[in-house]
Amino acid sequence: MSTSSFAASSTPKPQASEPVPANDFKRQWEDVRADSLAAVEAVGASGWYILGEQVRGFEQALANWWGLPRAVGVASGLDAIEISLRELGCREGDKVLTTPMSAFATTLASVKLGAVPVFTDTDQHGLMNLAQAAELLASRRDIRFLVPVHLYGLSLNLDRLEELKRSTGVRIVEDCAQSIGATHEGRPTGSVGEMAATSFYPTKNLGAMGDGGAILTASAELAAASSALRDYGQSAKYQHDRIGYNSRLDELQAALLSRVALPRLTDWTARRREIAARYTRGLEGSAVRVMRPAPGSAPSWHLYPVWVAPPSRDSLLAHLKEARIGAGIHYPVTIPDQPALRETPYQTPQGIGRARELAASQVSLPIHPYLTHAEVDRVIEAVRAWRPPR
Ligand SMILES: *Cc1c(COP(=O)(O)O)cnc(C)c1O
């Protein structure tokens, strides 16, 4: 036996720790398997796959859970925003005030309608700067639409949003793709705008096993018009009153959402809040900056963002990778800086300096309902052990 193999067997390498992934759909499947198979069985046995009982039932259940009057299932979060904007009268050349820090879909919805996105800068958490939005809406009467985003699941200040709507008459579609379950002073996000949009992309807080989205609104007319638009603009069979879309939520996703995900959403949201509280306590005094929600704000914690000085982000990401922790960046590039925006007009009247800084300094730590306390503690230890390079 050679010395080196003797050395290797007598001093075993420490057991490599298991990865802590950003999302854990395998663990989730163990929990939801029986309910998911029952949902598939229900749809299969019904012999009805598009726009039936499941979608109707889910729309009602979602509206009840959310505390808003009406929901209309559509094919994606992107479509939910686009259809909502169109319902509110947004047309080619119209200006839509929005935020540079979001999923690209937030802006894409306006661009697809031929509208011109106008970007505010962000606040220190990466959310739309509502003070700038107020200034722009007061000085620029040509901006008639607003798509605010409750990013990371942190509600914008809904009182200020309400005041903007009241004082300027701006028509609002709230992007709630990350904020289902989030409240501000007890009110749910999505309750200020005439319409709100959400997404059931699998990683979202209420995820399907594929794509899906919904429009939420208090207006019976807007809900009926959205139902027609998602289905080729039909108001009745073979009666096409509008140029519509094929943007239907299918029965299978609706059944999975109503039998599997929605009944767990309250517990899932509570678990996300526990994890966030553990991170916030555990990371106190560490080298990263954490999100400090305003009093009265109860985030849904779709993501758990932290920030570091821009030049040190790569070092933190490498350190977390070494510890096998699945960190992410939301988002590494602002929307106006995306190459696709070169093809289409947009405006950044106040600059987007803060958003660019955050795009270079943000890191998302794993947060999902199937994360254990031990795993959260491992992430905390790893972050605490990190020192920014000097
Ligand atoms: C996911 C997301 C969307 C788009 O939803 P899709 O269902 O993927 O089209 C829009 N806005 C935000 C903030 C999102 O996170």
mmCIF file of C-alpha atoms and ligand atoms in Angstrom:
data_model
loop_
_atom_site.group_PDB
_atom_site.id
_atom_site.type_symbol
_atom_site.label_atom_id
_atom_site.label_comp_id
_atom_site.label_asym_id
_atom_site.label_seq_id
_atom_site.Cartn_x
_atom_site.Cartn_y
_atom_site.Cartn_z
ATOM 1 C CA MET A 1 0.000 0.000 0.000
ATOM 2 C CA SER A 2 1.487 3.328 -1.013
ATOM 3 C CA THR A 3 1.927 6.090 1.474
ATOM 4 C CA SER A 4 -0.404 8.374 -0.373
ATOM 5 C CA SER A 5 -3.342 5.942 -0.471
ATOM 6 C CA PHE A 6 -2.736 5.139 3.195
ATOM 7 C CA ALA A 7 -2.835 8.857 3.945
ATOM 8 C CA ALA A 8 -6.010 9.230 1.896
ATOM 9 C CA SER A 9 -7.839 6.429 3.702
ATOM 10 C CA SER A 10 -6.729 7.457 7.185
ATOM 11 C CA THR A 11 -7.708 11.109 6.794
ATOM 12 C CA PRO A 12 -10.947 11.020 4.832
ATOM 13 C CA LYS A 13 -12.003 14.247 3.214
ATOM 14 C CA PRO A 14 -14.836 15.830 5.170
ATOM 15 C CA GLN A 15 -18.205 14.680 3.792
ATOM 16 C CA ALA A 16 -19.175 17.181 1.096
ATOM 17 C CA SER A 17 -22.331 18.868 2.307
ATOM 18 C CA GLU A 18 -25.513 18.417 0.312
ATOM 19 C CA PRO A 19 -26.399 21.258 -2.027
ATOM 20 C CA VAL A 20 -28.955 23.847 -0.880
ATOM 21 C CA PRO A 21 -30.750 24.604 -4.144
ATOM 22 C CA ALA A 22 -32.611 27.850 -4.874
ATOM 23 C CA ASN A 23 -35.733 25.738 -5.476
ATOM 24 C CA ASP A 24 -36.372 22.104 -4.550
ATOM 25 C CA PHE A 25 -39.074 20.644 -6.759
ATOM 26 C CA LYS A 26 -38.057 17.074 -5.899
ATOM 27 C CA ARG A 27 -38.816 17.614 -2.239
ATOM 28 C CA GLN A 28 -41.997 19.420 -3.196
ATOM 29 C CA TRP A 29 -43.123 16.498 -5.354
ATOM 30 C CA GLU A 30 -42.842 14.101 -2.408
ATOM 31 C CA ASP A 31 -45.291 16.328 -0.571
ATOM 32 C CA VAL A 32 -47.716 17.051 -3.426
ATOM 33 C CA ARG A 33 -47.578 13.785 -5.380
ATOM 34 C CA ALA A 34 -50.869 12.239 -4.220
ATOM 35 C CA ASP A 35 -52.843 15.464 -4.632
ATOM 36 C CA SER A 36 -51.262 16.103 -8.043
ATOM 37 C CA LEU A 37 -52.131 12.648 -9.348
ATOM 38 C CA ALA A 38 -55.693 13.109 -8.094
ATOM 39 C CA ALA A 39 -55.891 16.420 -9.973
ATOM 40 C CA VAL A 40 -54.729 14.763 -13.200
ATOM 41 C CA GLU A 41 -57.261 11.970 -12.655
ATOM 42 C CA ALA A 42 -60.081 14.471 -12.141
ATOM 43 C CA VAL A 43 -59.313 16.283 -15.403
ATOM 44 C CA GLY A 44 -58.722 13.063 -17.346
ATOM 45 C CA ALA A 45 -61.965 11.540 -16.113
ATOM 46 C CA SER A 46 -63.904 14.720 -16.943
ATOM 47 C CA GLY A 47 -62.866 14.540 -20.607
ATOM 48 C CA TRP A 48 -62.803 18.381 -20.663
ATOM 49 C CA TYR A 49 -59.401 20.051 -21.107
ATOM 50 C CA ILE A 50 -59.944 23.714 -21.968
ATOM 51 C CA LEU A 51 -61.997 26.390 -20.147
ATOM 52 C CA GLY A 52 -64.319 24.319 -17.990
ATOM 53 C CA GLU A 53 -65.147 23.594 -14.362
ATOM 54 C CA GLN A 54 -61.527 23.548 -13.194
ATOM 55 C CA VAL A 55 -60.675 27.002 -14.519
ATOM 56 C CA ARG A 56 -63.953 28.478 -13.237
ATOM 57 C CA GLY A 57 -63.467 26.885 -9.815
ATOM 58 C CA PHE A 58 -59.854 28.007 -9.591
ATOM 59 C CA GLU A 59 -60.674 31.592 -10.592
ATOM 60 C CA GLN A 60 -63.229 31.800 -7.789
ATOM 61 C CA ALA A 61 -60.908 30.153 -5.232
ATOM 62 C CA LEU A 62 -58.004 32.424 -6.192
ATOM 63 C CA ALA A 63 -60.132 35.572 -5.915
ATOM 64 C CA ASN A 64 -61.368 34.417 -2.474
ATOM 65 C CA TRP A 65 -57.867 33.620 -1.226
ATOM 66 C CA TRP A 66 -56.536 36.947 -2.479
ATOM 67 C CA GLY A 67 -59.457 38.966 -1.171
ATOM 68 C CA LEU A 68 -60.232 40.548 -4.560
ATOM 69 C CA PRO A 69 -63.565 40.238 -6.363
ATOM 70 C CA ARG A 70 -62.651 38.521 -9.656
ATOM 71 C CA ALA A 71 -59.906 36.490 -11.289
ATOM 72 C CA VAL A 72 -59.500 35.462 -14.937
ATOM 73 C CA GLY A 73 -57.028 32.689 -15.743
ATOM 74 C CA VAL A 74 -54.701 33.274 -18.693
ATOM 75 C CA ALA A 75 -51.671 31.561 -20.210
ATOM 76 C CA SER A 76 -48.910 33.530 -18.441
ATOM 77 C CA GLY A 77 -48.043 36.505 -16.285
ATOM 78 C CA LEU A 78 -46.823 38.322 -19.391
ATOM 79 C CA ASP A 79 -50.230 37.895 -21.065
ATOM 80 C CA ALA A 80 -52.020 38.966 -17.876
ATOM 81 C CA ILE A 81 -50.176 42.326 -17.991
ATOM 82 C CA GLU A 82 -50.601 42.785 -21.748
ATOM 83 C CA ILE A 83 -54.325 41.955 -21.768
ATOM 84 C CA SER A 84 -54.913 44.196 -18.733
ATOM 85 C CA LEU A 85 -53.131 47.154 -20.330
ATOM 86 C CA ARG A 86 -55.144 46.666 -23.496
ATOM 87 C CA GLU A 87 -58.391 46.556 -21.534
ATOM 88 C CA LEU A 88 -57.490 49.863 -19.941
ATOM 89 C CA GLY A 89 -57.037 51.385 -23.394
ATOM 90 C CA CYS A 90 -53.270 51.246 -23.882
ATOM 91 C CA ARG A 91 -52.463 51.527 -27.609
ATOM 92 C CA GLU A 92 -49.526 52.053 -29.946
ATOM 93 C CA GLY A 93 -47.423 55.062 -28.953
ATOM 94 C CA ASP A 94 -48.950 55.412 -25.475
ATOM 95 C CA LYS A 95 -46.503 55.927 -22.596
ATOM 96 C CA VAL A 96 -46.390 53.377 -19.784
ATOM 97 C CA LEU A 97 -44.541 54.307 -16.601
ATOM 98 C CA THR A 98 -42.740 51.318 -15.089
ATOM 99 C CA THR A 99 -39.590 50.174 -13.297
ATOM 100 C CA PRO A 100 -36.187 49.213 -14.728
ATOM 101 C CA MET A 101 -35.676 46.424 -12.164
ATOM 102 C CA SER A 102 -38.041 43.517 -12.787
ATOM 103 C CA ALA A 103 -38.568 40.427 -14.899
ATOM 104 C CA PHE A 104 -38.289 41.454 -18.550
ATOM 105 C CA ALA A 105 -41.965 40.504 -19.050
ATOM 106 C CA THR A 106 -43.107 43.597 -17.135
ATOM 107 C CA THR A 107 -41.807 45.834 -19.932
ATOM 108 C CA LEU A 108 -42.352 43.352 -22.757
ATOM 109 C CA ALA A 109 -46.122 43.519 -22.157
ATOM 110 C CA SER A 110 -46.128 47.255 -23.035
ATOM 111 C CA VAL A 111 -43.711 46.865 -25.919
ATOM 112 C CA LYS A 112 -45.875 44.160 -27.492
ATOM 113 C CA LEU A 113 -48.758 46.664 -27.589
ATOM 114 C CA GLY A 114 -46.523 49.184 -29.375
ATOM 115 C CA ALA A 115 -46.468 51.376 -26.265
ATOM 116 C CA VAL A 116 -43.396 53.288 -25.061
ATOM 117 C CA PRO A 117 -42.032 52.295 -21.629
ATOM 118 C CA VAL A 118 -40.934 55.200 -19.438
ATOM 119 C CA PHE A 119 -38.693 54.095 -16.567
ATOM 120 C CA THR A 120 -38.381 55.643 -13.123
ATOM 121 C CA ASP A 121 -35.288 54.824 -11.105
ATOM 122 C CA THR A 122 -35.594 52.512 -8.064
ATOM 123 C CA ASP A 123 -35.382 52.907 -4.294
ATOM 124 C CA GLN A 124 -32.697 51.232 -2.160
ATOM 125 C CA HIS A 125 -34.529 47.861 -2.299
ATOM 126 C CA GLY A 126 -34.770 47.924 -6.087
ATOM 127 C CA LEU A 127 -38.464 48.810 -6.093
ATOM 128 C CA MET A 128 -40.041 51.547 -8.216
ATOM 129 C CA ASN A 129 -39.230 55.003 -6.846
ATOM 130 C CA LEU A 130 -42.763 56.265 -6.167
ATOM 131 C CA ALA A 131 -41.619 59.842 -5.460
ATOM 132 C CA GLN A 132 -40.168 60.010 -8.979
ATOM 133 C CA ALA A 133 -43.289 58.370 -10.370
ATOM 134 C CA ALA A 134 -45.371 61.090 -8.710
ATOM 135 C CA GLU A 135 -43.172 63.865 -10.175
ATOM 136 C CA LEU A 136 -43.304 62.389 -13.653
ATOM 137 C CA LEU A 137 -47.045 61.828 -13.588
ATOM 138 C CA ALA A 138 -47.605 65.396 -12.391
ATOM 139 C CA SER A 139 -45.353 66.977 -15.032
ATOM 140 C CA ARG A 140 -45.978 64.670 -17.972
ATOM 141 C CA ARG A 141 -49.665 64.495 -18.799
ATOM 142 C CA ASP A 142 -48.841 62.216 -21.755
ATOM 143 C CA ILE A 143 -48.106 59.311 -19.368
ATOM 144 C CA ARG A 144 -51.506 57.689 -18.778
ATOM 145 C CA PHE A 145 -50.564 54.153 -17.702
ATOM 146 C CA LEU A 146 -48.572 52.789 -14.794
ATOM 147 C CA VAL A 147 -47.231 49.254 -14.231
ATOM 148 C CA PRO A 148 -45.730 49.144 -10.732
ATOM 149 C CA VAL A 149 -44.071 45.922 -9.536
ATOM 150 C CA HIS A 150 -44.133 44.540 -5.996
ATOM 151 C CA LEU A 151 -40.638 43.174 -6.478
ATOM 152 C CA TYR A 152 -39.300 40.277 -4.385
ATOM 153 C CA GLY A 153 -42.783 40.074 -2.811
ATOM 154 C CA LEU A 154 -42.357 43.403 -1.019
ATOM 155 C CA SER A 155 -45.460 45.549 -1.379
ATOM 156 C CA LEU A 156 -44.999 49.088 -2.613
ATOM 157 C CA ASN A 157 -46.643 51.675 -0.366
ATOM 158 C CA LEU A 158 -50.278 51.188 -1.415
ATOM 159 C CA ASP A 159 -51.408 54.463 0.180
ATOM 160 C CA ARG A 160 -48.984 56.384 -2.021
ATOM 161 C CA LEU A 161 -50.030 54.349 -5.050
ATOM 162 C CA GLU A 162 -53.665 55.116 -4.299
ATOM 163 C CA GLU A 163 -52.839 58.812 -3.963
ATOM 164 C CA LEU A 164 -51.083 58.756 -7.368
ATOM 165 C CA LYS A 165 -54.128 57.184 -8.935
ATOM 166 C CA ARG A 166 -56.481 59.686 -7.304
ATOM 167 C CA SER A 167 -54.452 62.800 -8.091
ATOM 168 C CA THR A 168 -53.439 61.971 -11.679
ATOM 169 C CA GLY A 169 -56.085 59.547 -12.959
ATOM 170 C CA VAL A 170 -53.305 57.253 -14.181
ATOM 171 C CA ARG A 171 -54.565 53.800 -15.118
ATOM 172 C CA ILE A 172 -52.756 51.132 -13.148
ATOM 173 C CA VAL A 173 -51.970 47.457 -13.781
ATOM 174 C CA GLU A 174 -50.166 46.143 -10.697
ATOM 175 C CA ASP A 175 -47.582 43.463 -11.471
ATOM 176 C CA CYS A 176 -48.177 40.991 -8.618
ATOM 177 C CA ALA A 177 -46.245 38.088 -10.163
ATOM 178 C CA GLN A 178 -43.992 37.984 -7.073
ATOM 179 C CA SER A 179 -46.358 39.383 -4.456
ATOM 180 C CA ILE A 180 -49.266 36.991 -4.037
ATOM 181 C CA GLY A 181 -50.007 37.038 -0.295
ATOM 182 C CA ALA A 182 -48.101 40.290 0.343
ATOM 183 C CA THR A 183 -49.919 43.062 2.169
ATOM 184 C CA HIS A 184 -49.404 46.705 3.105
ATOM 185 C CA GLU A 185 -51.281 47.861 6.223
ATOM 186 C CA GLY A 186 -53.405 44.723 5.867
ATOM 187 C CA ARG A 187 -54.388 45.375 2.233
ATOM 188 C CA PRO A 188 -53.319 42.931 -0.461
ATOM 189 C CA THR A 189 -51.171 44.059 -3.374
ATOM 190 C CA GLY A 190 -53.328 44.287 -6.483
ATOM 191 C CA SER A 191 -56.124 46.142 -4.695
ATOM 192 C CA VAL A 192 -55.239 49.668 -5.891
ATOM 193 C CA GLY A 193 -54.919 49.291 -9.661
ATOM 194 C CA GLU A 194 -57.995 48.769 -11.791
ATOM 195 C CA MET A 195 -56.332 45.519 -12.774
ATOM 196 C CA ALA A 196 -53.590 43.305 -11.367
ATOM 197 C CA ALA A 197 -51.589 40.531 -12.991
ATOM 198 C CA THR A 198 -49.938 37.459 -11.517
ATOM 199 C CA SER A 199 -47.976 34.458 -12.772
ATOM 200 C CA PHE A 200 -48.046 30.743 -11.993
ATOM 201 C CA TYR A 201 -44.599 30.057 -13.445
ATOM 202 C CA PRO A 202 -43.358 27.061 -11.402
ATOM 203 C CA THR A 203 -40.906 29.017 -9.239
ATOM 204 C CA LYS A 204 -43.503 31.612 -8.223
ATOM 205 C CA ASN A 205 -45.092 31.439 -4.758
ATOM 206 C CA LEU A 206 -48.210 29.872 -6.327
ATOM 207 C CA GLY A 207 -46.653 27.719 -9.047
ATOM 208 C CA ALA A 208 -48.196 25.434 -11.662
ATOM 209 C CA MET A 209 -46.483 22.496 -13.398
ATOM 210 C CA GLY A 210 -46.024 24.694 -16.432
ATOM 211 C CA ASP A 211 -47.096 28.167 -17.489
ATOM 212 C CA GLY A 212 -50.110 30.112 -16.325
ATOM 213 C CA GLY A 213 -51.221 33.489 -15.064
ATOM 214 C CA ALA A 214 -54.249 35.449 -13.908
ATOM 215 C CA ILE A 215 -55.801 38.884 -14.091
ATOM 216 C CA LEU A 216 -57.472 40.207 -10.938
ATOM 217 C CA THR A 217 -59.982 43.018 -10.944
ATOM 218 C CA ALA A 218 -62.964 44.402 -9.059
ATOM 219 C CA SER A 219 -64.742 45.280 -12.298
ATOM 220 C CA ALA A 220 -67.254 42.800 -13.741
ATOM 221 C CA GLU A 221 -66.941 44.455 -17.167
ATOM 222 C CA LEU A 222 -63.133 44.281 -17.222
ATOM 223 C CA ALA A 223 -63.270 40.645 -16.083
ATOM 224 C CA ALA A 224 -65.772 39.725 -18.811
ATOM 225 C CA ALA A 225 -63.772 41.582 -21.457
ATOM 226 C CA SER A 226 -60.565 39.830 -20.328
ATOM 227 C CA SER A 227 -62.297 36.433 -20.508
ATOM 228 C CA ALA A 228 -63.257 37.194 -24.103
ATOM 229 C CA LEU A 229 -59.827 38.549 -25.071
ATOM 230 C CA ARG A 230 -57.990 35.464 -23.777
ATOM 231 C CA ASP A 231 -60.173 33.277 -26.032
ATOM 232 C CA TYR A 232 -59.808 34.841 -29.533
ATOM 233 C CA GLY A 233 -61.959 37.775 -28.480
ATOM 234 C CA GLN A 234 -65.099 35.602 -28.389
ATOM 235 C CA SER A 235 -67.991 36.875 -26.284
ATOM 236 C CA ALA A 236 -69.940 33.708 -27.206
ATOM 237 C CA LYS A 237 -69.114 30.728 -29.382
ATOM 238 C CA TYR A 238 -68.148 31.962 -32.887
ATOM 239 C CA GLN A 239 -68.995 35.542 -31.921
ATOM 240 C CA HIS A 240 -65.704 37.473 -32.256
ATOM 241 C CA ASP A 241 -66.225 41.035 -31.059
ATOM 242 C CA ARG A 242 -62.566 41.909 -30.548
ATOM 243 C CA ILE A 243 -59.186 40.919 -31.950
ATOM 244 C CA GLY A 244 -58.130 38.625 -29.129
ATOM 245 C CA TYR A 245 -55.469 36.125 -28.138
ATOM 246 C CA ASN A 246 -55.086 32.447 -27.476
ATOM 247 C CA SER A 247 -54.154 32.907 -23.847
ATOM 248 C CA ARG A 248 -56.170 30.325 -21.958
ATOM 249 C CA LEU A 249 -55.227 28.749 -18.653
ATOM 250 C CA ASP A 250 -55.823 25.044 -19.258
ATOM 251 C CA GLU A 251 -57.930 22.737 -17.102
ATOM 252 C CA LEU A 252 -54.966 20.641 -15.996
ATOM 253 C CA GLN A 253 -52.980 23.604 -14.638
ATOM 254 C CA ALA A 254 -56.135 24.992 -13.030
ATOM 255 C CA ALA A 255 -56.799 21.646 -11.324
ATOM 256 C CA LEU A 256 -53.211 21.437 -10.065
ATOM 257 C CA LEU A 257 -53.370 25.020 -8.836
ATOM 258 C CA SER A 258 -56.664 24.605 -7.003
ATOM 259 C CA ARG A 259 -56.097 21.121 -5.554
ATOM 260 C CA VAL A 260 -52.370 21.209 -4.868
ATOM 261 C CA ALA A 261 -50.877 24.685 -4.635
ATOM 262 C CA LEU A 262 -53.642 27.011 -3.451
ATOM 263 C CA PRO A 263 -54.604 24.867 -0.408
ATOM 264 C CA ARG A 264 -50.931 25.018 0.678
ATOM 265 C CA LEU A 265 -50.337 28.679 -0.091
ATOM 266 C CA THR A 266 -51.130 30.012 3.371
ATOM 267 C CA ASP A 267 -48.669 27.574 4.978
ATOM 268 C CA TRP A 268 -46.085 28.107 2.256
ATOM 269 C CA THR A 269 -46.271 31.867 2.740
ATOM 270 C CA ALA A 270 -45.956 31.499 6.525
ATOM 271 C CA ARG A 271 -42.889 29.291 5.997
ATOM 272 C CA ARG A 272 -41.291 31.854 3.671
ATOM 273 C CA ARG A 273 -41.846 34.495 6.355
ATOM 274 C CA GLU A 274 -40.227 32.300 9.025
ATOM 275 C CA ILE A 275 -37.211 31.727 6.807
ATOM 276 C CA ALA A 276 -36.918 35.436 6.008
ATOM 277 C CA ALA A 277 -37.071 36.306 9.711
ATOM 278 C CA ARG A 278 -34.351 33.723 10.435
ATOM 279 C CA TYR A 279 -32.133 35.159 7.694
ATOM 280 C CA THR A 280 -32.687 38.730 8.840
ATOM 281 C CA ARG A 281 -31.776 37.862 12.441
ATOM 282 C CA GLY A 282 -28.916 35.593 11.443
ATOM 283 C CA LEU A 283 -27.329 38.054 9.026
ATOM 284 C CA GLU A 284 -27.311 40.993 11.408
ATOM 285 C CA GLY A 285 -23.775 42.388 11.584
ATOM 286 C CA SER A 286 -22.660 40.375 8.527
ATOM 287 C CA ALA A 287 -21.052 41.886 5.422
ATOM 288 C CA VAL A 288 -24.323 41.960 3.437
ATOM 289 C CA ARG A 289 -27.176 44.473 3.527
ATOM 290 C CA VAL A 290 -30.647 42.966 3.968
ATOM 291 C CA MET A 291 -34.127 44.207 3.060
ATOM 292 C CA ARG A 292 -35.874 46.228 5.754
ATOM 293 C CA PRO A 293 -39.606 46.239 5.026
ATOM 294 C CA ALA A 294 -41.438 49.336 6.266
ATOM 295 C CA PRO A 295 -43.619 48.860 9.351
ATOM 296 C CA GLY A 296 -47.053 47.641 8.205
ATOM 297 C CA SER A 297 -45.585 45.758 5.256
ATOM 298 C CA ALA A 298 -45.889 41.944 5.229
ATOM 299 C CA PRO A 299 -43.915 40.656 2.212
ATOM 300 C CA SER A 300 -44.618 37.324 0.518
ATOM 301 C CA TRP A 301 -40.823 36.826 0.263
ATOM 302 C CA HIS A 302 -40.803 35.465 -3.268
ATOM 303 C CA LEU A 303 -37.060 36.097 -3.073
ATOM 304 C CA TYR A 304 -34.684 36.954 -0.251
ATOM 305 C CA PRO A 305 -32.419 39.691 -1.635
ATOM 306 C CA VAL A 306 -29.174 40.913 -0.066
ATOM 307 C CA TRP A 307 -26.760 43.534 -1.370
ATOM 308 C CA VAL A 308 -22.987 43.936 -1.255
ATOM 309 C CA ALA A 309 -20.603 46.571 -2.604
ATOM 310 C CA PRO A 310 -20.553 45.935 -6.391
ATOM 311 C CA PRO A 311 -16.910 44.861 -6.813
ATOM 312 C CA SER A 312 -17.295 42.124 -4.186
ATOM 313 C CA ARG A 313 -20.353 40.356 -5.595
ATOM 314 C CA ASP A 314 -18.396 37.818 -7.644
ATOM 315 C CA SER A 315 -16.460 36.894 -4.529
ATOM 316 C CA LEU A 316 -19.675 36.270 -2.534
ATOM 317 C CA LEU A 317 -21.164 34.227 -5.392
ATOM 318 C CA ALA A 318 -17.983 32.112 -5.645
ATOM 319 C CA HIS A 319 -17.978 31.622 -1.874
ATOM 320 C CA LEU A 320 -21.631 30.460 -1.886
ATOM 321 C CA LYS A 321 -20.984 28.185 -4.864
ATOM 322 C CA GLU A 322 -18.104 26.592 -2.986
ATOM 323 C CA ALA A 323 -20.496 25.972 -0.069
ATOM 324 C CA ARG A 324 -22.956 24.438 -2.615
ATOM 325 C CA ILE A 325 -25.579 27.088 -1.963
ATOM 326 C CA GLY A 326 -27.829 28.013 -4.890
ATOM 327 C CA ALA A 327 -27.643 31.807 -5.004
ATOM 328 C CA GLY A 328 -29.197 33.892 -7.786
ATOM 329 C CA ILE A 329 -29.194 37.461 -9.114
ATOM 330 C CA HIS A 330 -32.466 39.368 -9.612
ATOM 331 C CA TYR A 331 -31.648 41.025 -11.893
ATOM 332 C CA PRO A 332 -28.117 41.288 -13.303
ATOM 333 C CA VAL A 333 -29.096 43.763 -16.059
ATOM 334 C CA THR A 334 -31.691 46.545 -15.887
ATOM 335 C CA ILE A 335 -34.451 46.280 -18.485
ATOM 336 C CA PRO A 336 -33.417 49.421 -20.435
ATOM 337 C CA ASP A 337 -29.874 48.001 -20.665
ATOM 338 C CA GLN A 338 -31.115 44.799 -22.335
ATOM 339 C CA PRO A 339 -30.089 44.514 -26.005
ATOM 340 C CA ALA A 340 -33.725 44.009 -27.070
ATOM 341 C CA LEU A 341 -34.577 47.552 -25.951
ATOM 342 C CA ARG A 342 -32.362 48.912 -28.746
ATOM 343 C CA GLU A 343 -35.124 47.838 -31.131
ATOM 344 C CA THR A 344 -37.853 49.865 -29.517
ATOM 345 C CA PRO A 345 -38.357 53.394 -28.151
ATOM 346 C CA TYR A 346 -38.216 53.968 -24.391
ATOM 347 C CA GLN A 347 -37.429 56.818 -21.985
ATOM 348 C CA THR A 348 -35.399 57.150 -18.776
ATOM 349 C CA PRO A 349 -36.140 60.810 -17.922
ATOM 350 C CA GLN A 350 -34.571 60.721 -14.441
ATOM 351 C CA GLY A 351 -31.804 58.246 -15.210
ATOM 352 C CA ILE A 352 -31.536 54.747 -13.771
ATOM 353 C CA GLY A 353 -28.292 55.107 -11.815
ATOM 354 C CA ARG A 354 -29.583 53.485 -8.645
ATOM 355 C CA ALA A 355 -31.076 50.540 -10.557
ATOM 356 C CA ARG A 356 -27.745 49.943 -12.326
ATOM 357 C CA GLU A 357 -25.898 49.980 -9.005
ATOM 358 C CA LEU A 358 -28.320 47.417 -7.565
ATOM 359 C CA ALA A 359 -28.083 45.255 -10.697
ATOM 360 C CA ALA A 360 -24.350 44.991 -9.953
ATOM 361 C CA SER A 361 -24.694 44.331 -6.227
ATOM 362 C CA GLN A 362 -27.771 42.137 -5.541
ATOM 363 C CA VAL A 363 -27.706 38.436 -4.575
ATOM 364 C CA SER A 364 -30.754 36.226 -3.860
ATOM 365 C CA LEU A 365 -30.366 33.620 -1.106
ATOM 366 C CA PRO A 366 -32.434 30.406 -1.304
ATOM 367 C CA ILE A 367 -35.952 30.815 0.035
ATOM 368 C CA HIS A 368 -38.687 28.257 -0.638
ATOM 369 C CA PRO A 369 -41.141 26.453 1.637
ATOM 370 C CA TYR A 370 -39.258 23.135 1.658
ATOM 371 C CA LEU A 371 -36.015 24.571 3.022
ATOM 372 C CA THR A 372 -35.196 23.214 6.511
ATOM 373 C CA HIS A 373 -34.038 25.333 9.446
ATOM 374 C CA ALA A 374 -30.695 23.503 9.291
ATOM 375 C CA GLU A 375 -30.268 24.504 5.652
ATOM 376 C CA VAL A 376 -31.170 28.118 6.387
ATOM 377 C CA ASP A 377 -28.567 28.081 9.169
ATOM 378 C CA ARG A 378 -25.962 26.694 6.772
ATOM 379 C CA VAL A 379 -26.647 29.583 4.393
ATOM 380 C CA ILE A 380 -26.380 32.060 7.269
ATOM 381 C CA GLU A 381 -23.081 30.536 8.412
ATOM 382 C CA ALA A 382 -21.701 30.623 4.886
ATOM 383 C CA VAL A 383 -22.611 34.287 4.423
ATOM 384 C CA ARG A 384 -21.222 35.180 7.861
ATOM 385 C CA ALA A 385 -17.954 33.406 7.068
ATOM 386 C CA TRP A 386 -17.495 35.511 3.928
ATOM 387 C CA ARG A 387 -15.248 38.583 3.942
ATOM 388 C CA PRO A 388 -15.400 41.048 1.074
ATOM 389 C CA PRO A 389 -12.019 41.239 -0.722
ATOM 390 C CA ARG A 390 -10.116 44.440 0.097
HETATM 391 C C1 LIG B 1 -42.488 35.983 -13.569
HETATM 392 C C2 LIG B 1 -42.785 37.418 -13.719
HETATM 393 C C3 LIG B 1 -43.518 37.917 -14.809
HETATM 394 C C4 LIG B 1 -43.900 37.085 -15.991
HETATM 395 O O1 LIG B 1 -44.644 35.947 -15.729
HETATM 396 P P1 LIG B 1 -44.662 34.751 -16.799
HETATM 397 O O2 LIG B 1 -45.742 33.855 -16.291
HETATM 398 O O3 LIG B 1 -43.311 34.124 -16.806
HETATM 399 O O4 LIG B 1 -45.005 35.346 -18.136
HETATM 400 C C5 LIG B 1 -43.823 39.260 -14.838
HETATM 401 N N1 LIG B 1 -43.420 40.085 -13.859
HETATM 402 C C6 LIG B 1 -42.696 39.652 -12.815
HETATM 403 C C7 LIG B 1 -42.306 40.629 -11.742
HETATM 404 C C8 LIG B 1 -42.346 38.310 -12.704
HETATM 405 O O5 LIG B 1 -41.615 37.899 -11.663
#
